[in-house]
């Protein structure tokens, strides 16, 4: 079997054996919001940490853009 056939067979098997979830609850929306906020904060902290480790904290307005300065 090729990898594609194995993946397709695995997907079919998983769908046959999955349990149906109940309808969308209000708590599901809160969980999604919390996970999104956590991911955003974690990604922001990761980028800030990498910038600090590289020794170049990122500033939004360090200097004017070269295109704007030439005008």
PDB file of C-alpha atoms in Angstrom:
ATOM      1  CA  UNK A   1       0.000   0.000   0.000  1.00  0.00           C
ATOM      2  CA  UNK A   2       1.141   3.499  -0.670  1.00  0.00           C
ATOM      3  CA  UNK A   3       1.249   6.141   2.008  1.00  0.00           C
ATOM      4  CA  UNK A   4      -1.857   7.767   0.533  1.00  0.00           C
ATOM      5  CA  UNK A   5      -3.818   4.519   0.722  1.00  0.00           C
ATOM      6  CA  UNK A   6      -2.721   3.953   4.320  1.00  0.00           C
ATOM      7  CA  UNK A   7      -3.721   7.499   5.276  1.00  0.00           C
ATOM      8  CA  UNK A   8      -7.105   7.113   3.587  1.00  0.00           C
ATOM      9  CA  UNK A   9      -7.760   3.760   5.275  1.00  0.00           C
ATOM     10  CA  UNK A  10      -6.751   5.248   8.618  1.00  0.00           C
ATOM     11  CA  UNK A  11      -9.117   8.183   8.109  1.00  0.00           C
ATOM     12  CA  UNK A  12     -12.017   5.864   7.213  1.00  0.00           C
ATOM     13  CA  UNK A  13     -11.317   3.674  10.243  1.00  0.00           C
ATOM     14  CA  UNK A  14     -11.142   6.706  12.537  1.00  0.00           C
ATOM     15  CA  UNK A  15     -14.449   8.073  11.242  1.00  0.00           C
ATOM     16  CA  UNK A  16     -16.192   4.757  11.809  1.00  0.00           C
ATOM     17  CA  UNK A  17     -14.957   4.556  15.391  1.00  0.00           C
ATOM     18  CA  UNK A  18     -15.321   8.186  16.436  1.00  0.00           C
ATOM     19  CA  UNK A  19     -17.851   9.233  19.022  1.00  0.00           C
ATOM     20  CA  UNK A  20     -20.226  11.960  17.995  1.00  0.00           C
ATOM     21  CA  UNK A  21     -19.819  15.154  19.971  1.00  0.00           C
ATOM     22  CA  UNK A  22     -22.820  17.021  21.290  1.00  0.00           C
ATOM     23  CA  UNK A  23     -23.794  20.364  19.810  1.00  0.00           C
ATOM     24  CA  UNK A  24     -21.785  23.529  20.387  1.00  0.00           C
ATOM     25  CA  UNK A  25     -21.985  24.785  23.987  1.00  0.00           C
ATOM     26  CA  UNK A  26     -21.251  28.220  25.373  1.00  0.00           C
ATOM     27  CA  UNK A  27     -18.306  26.765  27.277  1.00  0.00           C
ATOM     28  CA  UNK A  28     -16.806  25.613  23.963  1.00  0.00           C
ATOM     29  CA  UNK A  29     -16.658  29.222  22.784  1.00  0.00           C
ATOM     30  CA  UNK A  30     -14.943  30.267  26.001  1.00  0.00           C
ATOM     31  CA  UNK A  31     -12.389  27.469  25.620  1.00  0.00           C
ATOM     32  CA  UNK A  32     -11.668  28.542  22.044  1.00  0.00           C
ATOM     33  CA  UNK A  33     -11.238  32.163  23.129  1.00  0.00           C
ATOM     34  CA  UNK A  34      -8.923  31.185  25.988  1.00  0.00           C
ATOM     35  CA  UNK A  35      -6.793  28.968  23.759  1.00  0.00           C
ATOM     36  CA  UNK A  36      -6.548  31.689  21.126  1.00  0.00           C
ATOM     37  CA  UNK A  37      -5.529  34.289  23.716  1.00  0.00           C
ATOM     38  CA  UNK A  38      -2.983  31.899  25.238  1.00  0.00           C
ATOM     39  CA  UNK A  39      -1.477  31.122  21.831  1.00  0.00           C
ATOM     40  CA  UNK A  40      -1.254  34.840  20.986  1.00  0.00           C
ATOM     41  CA  UNK A  41       0.437  35.695  24.289  1.00  0.00           C
ATOM     42  CA  UNK A  42       2.817  32.735  24.031  1.00  0.00           C
ATOM     43  CA  UNK A  43       3.782  33.637  20.459  1.00  0.00           C
ATOM     44  CA  UNK A  44       4.296  37.294  21.408  1.00  0.00           C
ATOM     45  CA  UNK A  45       6.521  36.329  24.341  1.00  0.00           C
ATOM     46  CA  UNK A  46       8.470  33.921  22.147  1.00  0.00           C
ATOM     47  CA  UNK A  47       9.175  36.603  19.552  1.00  0.00           C
ATOM     48  CA  UNK A  48      10.109  39.135  22.256  1.00  0.00           C
ATOM     49  CA  UNK A  49      12.439  36.609  23.880  1.00  0.00           C
ATOM     50  CA  UNK A  50      14.128  35.799  20.585  1.00  0.00           C
ATOM     51  CA  UNK A  51      14.606  39.491  19.850  1.00  0.00           C
ATOM     52  CA  UNK A  52      16.125  40.064  23.289  1.00  0.00           C
ATOM     53  CA  UNK A  53      18.379  37.035  22.914  1.00  0.00           C
ATOM     54  CA  UNK A  54      19.590  38.397  19.581  1.00  0.00           C
ATOM     55  CA  UNK A  55      20.409  41.688  21.289  1.00  0.00           C
ATOM     56  CA  UNK A  56      18.081  43.766  19.185  1.00  0.00           C
ATOM     57  CA  UNK A  57      14.790  44.613  20.841  1.00  0.00           C
ATOM     58  CA  UNK A  58      12.283  45.607  18.224  1.00  0.00           C
ATOM     59  CA  UNK A  59      11.110  49.202  18.278  1.00  0.00           C
ATOM     60  CA  UNK A  60       8.312  50.460  16.101  1.00  0.00           C
ATOM     61  CA  UNK A  61       9.655  53.978  15.586  1.00  0.00           C
ATOM     62  CA  UNK A  62      13.453  53.778  15.860  1.00  0.00           C
ATOM     63  CA  UNK A  63      14.004  55.777  12.706  1.00  0.00           C
ATOM     64  CA  UNK A  64      12.073  56.903   9.701  1.00  0.00           C
ATOM     65  CA  UNK A  65      11.771  54.647   6.712  1.00  0.00           C
ATOM     66  CA  UNK A  66      14.281  55.384   3.922  1.00  0.00           C
ATOM     67  CA  UNK A  67      11.557  55.996   1.350  1.00  0.00           C
ATOM     68  CA  UNK A  68       9.824  58.569   3.529  1.00  0.00           C
ATOM     69  CA  UNK A  69      13.103  60.296   4.461  1.00  0.00           C
ATOM     70  CA  UNK A  70      14.031  60.928   0.800  1.00  0.00           C
ATOM     71  CA  UNK A  71      10.859  62.826  -0.036  1.00  0.00           C
TER      72      UNK A  71
END
